[in-house]
Coordinates of N, CA, C and O in Angstrom, one line a residue:
M1 N -33.4 9.1 70.6 CA -33.0 8.8 69.3 C -32.6 10.3 68.9 O -33.4 11.1 69.1
T2 N -31.6 10.4 68.1 CA -31.3 11.9 67.4 C -31.8 11.9 66.3 O -32.0 11.0 65.4
A3 N -32.6 13.1 66.0 CA -33.2 13.4 64.8 C -32.1 13.6 63.7 O -31.1 14.2 63.9
P4 N -32.6 13.2 62.5 CA -31.6 13.2 61.4 C -31.3 14.8 61.2 O -32.3 15.7 61.4
R5 N -30.0 15.1 60.5 CA -29.7 16.6 60.3 C -29.8 16.8 59.0 O -29.4 16.0 58.2
H6 N -30.5 17.8 58.4 CA -30.7 18.1 57.0 C -29.8 19.3 56.6 O -29.8 19.9 55.6
D7 N -28.8 19.6 57.5 CA -28.0 20.8 57.2 C -26.5 20.5 57.1 O -25.7 21.5 56.9
L8 N -26.1 19.2 57.1 CA -24.8 18.8 57.0 C -24.4 18.0 55.8 O -25.4 17.3 55.3
P9 N -23.3 18.3 55.0 CA -23.1 17.7 53.9 C -22.7 16.2 53.8 O -22.4 15.7 54.8
E10 N -22.9 15.6 52.7 CA -22.5 14.4 52.5 C -21.4 14.4 51.3 O -21.9 14.6 50.3
A11 N -20.2 14.3 51.8 CA -19.1 14.5 50.9 C -19.0 13.2 50.1 O -19.3 12.1 50.6
D12 N -18.6 13.4 48.8 CA -18.2 12.4 47.9 C -16.8 12.5 47.6 O -15.9 13.4 48.1
A13 N -16.2 11.7 46.6 CA -14.6 11.7 46.4 C -14.3 13.0 45.9 O -13.4 13.4 46.1
F14 N -15.1 13.7 45.2 CA -14.9 14.9 44.6 C -15.0 15.9 45.5 O -14.1 16.9 45.4
T15 N -16.0 16.1 46.2 CA -16.2 17.3 47.1 C -15.5 17.0 48.5 O -15.5 18.1 49.3
R16 N -15.1 15.9 48.7 CA -14.2 15.8 50.0 C -13.2 17.0 50.4 O -13.1 17.5 51.6
A17 N -12.4 17.4 49.5 CA -11.5 18.5 49.5 C -12.2 19.7 50.0 O -11.6 20.5 51.0
Y18 N -13.3 20.0 49.3 CA -14.0 21.3 49.6 C -14.5 21.1 51.3 O -14.3 22.2 52.1
W19 N -14.9 19.9 51.6 CA -15.7 19.9 53.0 C -14.6 19.7 54.0 O -14.6 20.3 55.2
E20 N -13.5 19.2 53.7 CA -12.4 19.1 54.7 C -11.7 20.4 54.9 O -11.4 20.8 55.8
A21 N -11.8 21.3 53.7 CA -11.2 22.8 53.9 C -12.0 23.5 54.8 O -11.7 24.1 55.5
A22 N -13.4 23.3 54.6 CA -14.4 24.1 55.1 C -14.2 23.6 56.9 O -14.4 24.6 57.7
A23 N -14.1 22.4 57.0 CA -14.0 21.9 58.3 C -12.7 22.8 59.1 O -12.6 22.9 60.2
G24 N -11.9 23.0 58.2 CA -10.5 23.6 58.8 C -10.8 25.0 58.7 O -9.6 25.8 58.8
G25 N -11.9 25.6 58.6 CA -12.0 27.0 58.2 C -11.7 27.8 57.1 O -11.2 29.1 57.0
R26 N -11.4 27.0 56.0 CA -11.3 27.7 54.6 C -12.2 27.5 53.7 O -12.7 26.3 53.5
L27 N -12.5 28.4 52.9 CA -13.6 28.3 51.9 C -12.9 28.3 50.5 O -11.9 29.0 50.2
L28 N -13.3 27.0 49.8 CA -12.6 26.8 48.6 C -13.6 27.3 47.4 O -14.8 27.1 47.5
L29 N -13.0 27.5 46.2 CA -13.7 27.6 45.0 C -13.0 26.9 44.0 O -11.9 26.6 44.2
R30 N -13.5 27.0 42.8 CA -12.8 26.3 41.6 C -12.5 27.4 40.6 O -13.3 28.5 40.6
R31 N -11.3 27.5 39.9 CA -10.9 28.4 39.0 C -10.4 27.6 37.8 O -9.8 26.7 37.8
C32 N -11.0 28.3 36.6 CA -10.8 27.6 35.3 C -9.4 28.1 34.9 O -9.3 29.2 34.6
G33 N -8.6 27.2 34.4 CA -7.3 27.5 33.7 C -7.5 28.0 32.3 O -6.7 28.7 31.8
A34 N -8.5 27.9 31.6 CA -8.8 28.0 30.3 C -9.4 29.5 30.0 O -8.9 30.5 29.3
C35 N -10.4 29.9 31.0 CA -11.0 31.0 30.8 C -10.8 32.1 32.1 O -11.0 33.3 32.0
G36 N -10.2 31.5 33.1 CA -9.8 32.2 34.3 C -10.8 32.6 35.2 O -10.6 33.0 36.3
R37 N -12.1 32.1 34.9 CA -13.2 32.6 35.7 C -13.3 31.4 36.8 O -13.2 30.3 36.7
A38 N -13.8 32.0 38.0 CA -13.8 31.2 39.3 C -15.5 30.8 39.2 O -16.3 31.4 38.8
H39 N -15.8 29.6 39.9 CA -17.1 29.2 40.1 C -17.4 28.4 41.4 O -16.4 27.9 42.0
H40 N -18.5 28.6 41.9 CA -19.0 28.0 43.2 C -20.5 27.5 42.8 O -21.2 28.4 42.3
Y41 N -20.8 26.5 43.2 CA -20.5 25.2 43.7 C -19.5 24.5 42.9 O -19.5 24.5 41.9
P42 N -18.7 23.6 43.8 CA -17.6 22.9 43.1 C -18.2 22.0 41.9 O -19.0 21.2 42.3
R43 N -17.4 22.0 40.8 CA -17.7 21.1 39.8 C -16.5 20.8 39.0 O -15.4 21.6 39.3
E44 N -16.4 19.4 38.4 CA -15.2 18.9 37.8 C -15.0 19.7 36.4 O -14.1 19.6 35.8
F45 N -15.9 20.6 36.0 CA -15.6 21.3 34.9 C -16.0 22.7 35.1 O -16.7 23.2 36.0
C46 N -15.7 23.8 34.1 CA -16.1 25.0 34.1 C -17.4 25.3 33.7 O -17.6 24.9 32.5
P47 N -18.3 25.9 34.3 CA -19.7 26.1 33.8 C -19.7 27.3 32.8 O -20.8 27.4 32.3
H48 N -18.7 28.0 32.8 CA -18.7 29.0 31.7 C -18.1 28.7 30.4 O -18.6 29.1 29.4
C49 N -17.2 27.7 30.3 CA -16.5 27.6 29.0 C -16.6 26.1 28.9 O -15.9 25.6 27.7
W50 N -16.8 25.2 29.7 CA -16.8 23.7 29.7 C -15.4 23.0 29.9 O -15.4 21.8 29.6
S51 N -14.5 23.8 30.1 CA -13.1 23.2 30.3 C -13.2 22.3 31.5 O -13.7 22.7 32.6
E52 N -12.2 21.3 31.3 CA -12.0 20.6 32.5 C -10.6 20.9 33.4 O -10.2 20.2 34.2
D53 N -10.0 21.9 32.7 CA -8.9 22.5 33.2 C -9.3 23.5 34.5 O -9.0 24.6 34.5
V54 N -9.7 22.9 35.7 CA -10.1 23.6 36.8 C -9.3 23.1 38.1 O -9.0 21.9 38.2
T55 N -9.1 24.0 39.0 CA -8.4 23.6 40.0 C -9.0 24.3 41.4 O -9.6 25.4 41.3
W56 N -8.7 23.8 42.4 CA -9.0 24.3 43.8 C -8.2 25.6 44.0 O -7.1 25.8 43.8
E57 N -9.1 26.6 44.7 CA -8.3 27.9 45.1 C -9.1 28.3 46.4 O -10.2 28.1 46.6
T58 N -8.2 28.7 47.4 CA -8.8 29.2 48.6 C -9.4 30.7 48.3 O -8.8 31.7 47.8
A59 N -10.7 30.9 48.8 CA -11.3 32.2 48.6 C -10.9 33.2 49.6 O -10.6 32.7 50.7
S60 N -11.0 34.4 49.2 CA -10.6 35.4 50.5 C -11.7 35.2 51.6 O -11.2 35.8 52.7
G61 N -12.8 34.9 51.4 CA -13.9 34.9 52.3 C -14.7 36.1 52.5 O -15.6 36.3 53.5
L62 N -14.4 37.1 51.6 CA -15.1 38.4 51.5 C -16.3 38.2 50.7 O -16.2 37.7 49.5
A63 N -17.5 38.8 50.8 CA -18.7 38.8 49.9 C -19.5 40.0 50.2 O -19.2 40.8 51.1
T64 N -20.3 40.2 49.2 CA -21.3 41.2 49.5 C -22.7 40.5 49.3 O -22.9 39.5 48.4
L65 N -23.7 41.2 49.9 CA -25.0 40.5 50.1 C -25.8 40.8 48.7 O -25.9 42.1 48.4
Y66 N -26.4 39.9 48.1 CA -27.0 40.0 46.9 C -28.5 40.0 47.2 O -29.3 41.0 46.8
T67 N -29.0 38.8 47.9 CA -30.3 38.9 48.2 C -30.5 38.2 49.4 O -29.7 37.4 49.7
W68 N -31.7 38.1 50.1 CA -32.0 37.4 51.3 C -33.5 37.1 51.7 O -34.2 37.9 51.2
S69 N -33.6 36.2 52.6 CA -35.0 36.0 53.1 C -34.9 35.6 54.5 O -34.2 34.6 54.8
V70 N -35.7 36.1 55.4 CA -35.9 35.7 56.6 C -36.8 34.4 56.8 O -37.9 34.7 56.4
V71 N -36.4 33.4 57.2 CA -37.2 32.2 57.4 C -37.7 32.1 58.8 O -37.0 32.0 59.7
H72 N -39.1 31.9 58.9 CA -39.8 32.1 60.0 C -40.2 30.5 60.6 O -40.5 30.5 61.7
R73 N -40.3 29.8 59.6 CA -40.8 28.5 59.9 C -40.0 27.6 58.9 O -40.0 27.7 57.8
N74 N -39.4 26.4 59.6 CA -39.0 25.3 58.8 C -38.8 24.1 59.9 O -38.4 24.3 61.0
D75 N -39.7 23.1 59.5 CA -39.9 22.0 60.5 C -38.8 20.9 60.3 O -38.9 20.0 61.2
L76 N -37.9 21.0 59.4 CA -36.7 20.0 59.5 C -35.6 20.4 60.5 O -35.2 21.4 60.8
P77 N -35.3 19.2 61.3 CA -34.2 19.5 62.2 C -32.9 19.9 61.5 O -32.7 19.1 60.4
P78 N -32.1 20.5 61.9 CA -32.1 21.3 63.1 C -32.7 22.8 62.9 O -32.7 23.7 63.8
F79 N -33.3 23.2 61.8 CA -33.6 24.3 61.4 C -34.8 24.9 62.4 O -34.9 26.2 62.5
R80 N -35.8 24.0 62.7 CA -36.7 24.6 63.6 C -36.3 25.2 64.8 O -37.1 26.1 65.4
D81 N -35.2 24.9 65.4 CA -34.5 25.4 66.5 C -33.7 26.7 66.2 O -33.4 27.3 67.3
R82 N -33.5 27.0 64.8 CA -32.7 28.2 64.6 C -33.7 29.4 64.1 O -33.2 30.3 63.9
T83 N -35.0 29.1 63.8 CA -35.9 30.2 63.5 C -35.9 31.3 64.4 O -36.0 31.0 65.4
P84 N -36.1 32.5 63.8 CA -35.9 32.8 62.5 C -34.4 32.8 62.0 O -33.6 33.3 62.9
Y85 N -34.1 32.4 60.9 CA -32.7 32.6 60.4 C -32.8 33.3 58.9 O -33.9 33.5 58.3
V86 N -31.6 33.6 58.4 CA -31.6 34.4 57.2 C -31.0 33.6 56.1 O -29.7 33.2 56.2
A87 N -31.6 33.1 55.2 CA -31.1 32.4 54.2 C -30.7 33.5 53.1 O -31.5 34.5 52.8
A88 N -29.7 33.4 52.4 CA -29.0 34.5 51.5 C -28.4 33.8 50.3 O -27.8 32.9 50.3
V89 N -28.2 34.8 49.3 CA -27.3 34.6 48.2 C -26.3 35.7 48.3 O -26.7 37.0 48.5
V90 N -25.1 35.4 48.3 CA -23.9 36.3 48.2 C -23.1 36.3 47.1 O -22.9 35.3 46.5
D91 N -22.5 37.4 46.8 CA -21.5 37.4 45.6 C -20.1 37.5 46.3 O -19.6 38.4 47.1
L92 N -19.3 36.2 46.1 CA -17.9 36.1 46.6 C -17.1 37.2 45.7 O -17.3 37.6 44.6
A93 N -16.2 37.7 46.4 CA -15.2 38.8 46.1 C -14.6 38.3 44.8 O -14.2 39.2 43.9
E94 N -14.5 37.0 44.6 CA -13.8 36.3 43.4 C -14.7 36.2 42.2 O -14.4 35.9 41.1
G95 N -16.0 36.5 42.5 CA -17.0 36.6 41.5 C -18.1 35.9 41.3 O -19.3 36.1 41.1
P96 N -18.0 34.5 41.9 CA -19.3 33.5 41.9 C -20.4 33.9 42.9 O -20.0 34.6 44.0
R97 N -21.5 33.7 42.8 CA -22.7 33.7 43.7 C -22.8 32.5 44.4 O -22.5 31.3 44.0
M98 N -23.1 32.5 45.7 CA -23.2 31.3 46.7 C -24.4 31.5 47.4 O -24.6 32.5 48.0
M99 N -25.2 30.3 47.7 CA -26.3 30.3 48.5 C -25.7 29.9 49.9 O -24.7 29.2 50.0
T100 N -26.1 30.6 50.9 CA -25.6 30.4 52.2 C -26.6 30.9 53.3 O -27.7 31.1 53.0
E101 N -26.2 31.0 54.7 CA -26.9 31.5 55.6 C -26.2 32.7 56.3 O -24.9 32.6 56.2
L102 N -26.9 33.7 56.7 CA -26.2 34.7 57.3 C -26.5 34.7 58.8 O -27.5 34.1 59.4
V103 N -25.4 34.7 59.7 CA -25.4 34.5 60.9 C -25.1 35.9 61.8 O -24.3 36.7 61.0
G104 N -25.6 36.1 63.0 CA -25.2 37.3 63.7 C -25.8 38.6 62.8 O -25.1 39.7 62.8
A105 N -26.9 38.3 62.2 CA -27.5 39.5 61.2 C -28.9 39.7 61.7 O -29.7 38.8 61.8
D106 N -29.3 41.0 61.8 CA -30.7 41.4 62.0 C -31.3 41.6 60.5 O -31.0 42.4 59.8
G107 N -32.3 40.5 60.4 CA -32.8 40.5 58.9 C -33.7 41.9 58.7 O -33.8 42.2 57.4
D108 N -34.1 42.5 59.4 CA -34.6 43.9 59.3 C -33.8 44.9 59.1 O -34.2 46.0 58.5
R109 N -32.4 44.8 59.3 CA -31.5 46.0 58.8 C -30.8 45.5 57.8 O -29.7 46.3 57.5
L110 N -30.8 44.4 57.2 CA -29.9 44.1 56.1 C -30.3 45.0 54.9 O -31.3 45.4 54.7
R111 N -29.3 45.3 54.0 CA -29.2 46.0 52.8 C -28.5 45.2 51.8 O -27.3 44.8 51.9
A112 N -29.0 45.2 50.4 CA -28.3 44.7 49.4 C -26.9 45.4 49.2 O -26.9 46.7 49.5
G113 N -26.0 44.8 49.1 CA -24.5 45.3 49.1 C -23.9 45.3 50.3 O -22.6 45.8 50.3
A114 N -24.5 44.9 51.3 CA -23.7 44.8 52.7 C -22.4 44.0 52.5 O -22.5 42.9 51.9
R115 N -21.4 44.4 53.2 CA -20.2 43.6 53.2 C -20.3 42.5 54.2 O -20.8 42.6 55.3
L116 N -19.7 41.3 53.7 CA -19.9 40.1 54.7 C -18.7 39.3 54.8 O -17.6 39.6 53.9
R117 N -18.4 38.6 55.6 CA -17.3 37.7 55.7 C -17.6 36.2 56.2 O -18.5 36.1 56.9
V118 N -17.0 35.3 55.7 CA -17.1 34.0 55.7 C -16.9 33.5 57.3 O -16.1 34.0 57.8
A119 N -17.7 32.8 57.7 CA -17.7 32.1 59.1 C -17.9 30.4 58.9 O -18.5 30.2 57.8
F120 N -17.7 29.8 59.9 CA -18.1 28.3 59.8 C -18.8 27.8 60.9 O -18.6 28.2 62.0
R121 N -19.7 27.1 60.6 CA -20.6 26.2 61.7 C -20.6 24.8 61.4 O -21.2 24.5 60.2
D122 N -20.1 24.1 62.2 CA -20.2 22.7 61.9 C -19.5 22.3 60.6 O -20.0 21.4 60.0
G123 N -18.5 23.0 60.1 CA -17.8 22.7 59.0 C -18.6 23.2 57.7 O -18.2 22.8 56.6
V124 N -19.6 23.9 57.9 CA -20.3 24.3 56.8 C -20.1 26.0 56.8 O -20.3 26.9 57.8
P125 N -19.7 26.5 55.5 CA -19.5 28.1 55.3 C -20.8 28.5 55.5 O -21.8 28.4 54.9
V126 N -20.9 29.8 56.2 CA -22.0 30.7 56.4 C -21.4 32.0 56.5 O -20.2 32.2 56.5
F127 N -22.1 33.1 56.4 CA -21.6 34.5 56.5 C -22.1 35.2 57.5 O -23.2 35.1 58.0
R128 N -21.1 36.3 57.9 CA -21.6 37.2 58.9 C -21.3 38.7 58.5 O -20.5 38.8 57.6
P129 N -22.1 39.7 59.1 CA -21.7 41.0 58.7 C -20.4 41.4 58.8 O -19.8 40.9 59.8
G130 N -19.8 42.3 58.1 CA -18.2 42.9 58.3 C -17.3 42.3 57.2 O -17.6 41.4 56.5
D131 N -16.4 43.1 57.2 CA -15.3 42.9 56.3 C -13.9 42.4 56.9 O -13.0 42.6 56.2
G132 N -14.0 42.5 58.3 CA -12.6 42.3 59.0 C -12.8 41.4 60.0 O -13.1 40.5 60.5

């Protein structure tokens, strides 16, 4: 019997576009037509001005590292097989902050402000060091 996975999304009617784009290697965010600001995680309204005039936009995939933590223990599958891993918050080039995981990164050598690029694992956006 396969253990349940706690790292894969459950798409609903609204988020399906986001997860389908991620499965195809594209990171989407939402942009408000009223105030012009982008936001992530996807919502049906702008969290800055509350307008419902928001549309999907493909993000550049570039980000900078805001903060992180190296996780040495997590008993939920499949995380127990990935430890240690780096949980992080990144600033997307378009402005929003996003919670994510860093892959291909040495947790002891990370620095705030490090340049990152989106990657995808099992249709989920993660980030790796580098800008190109």
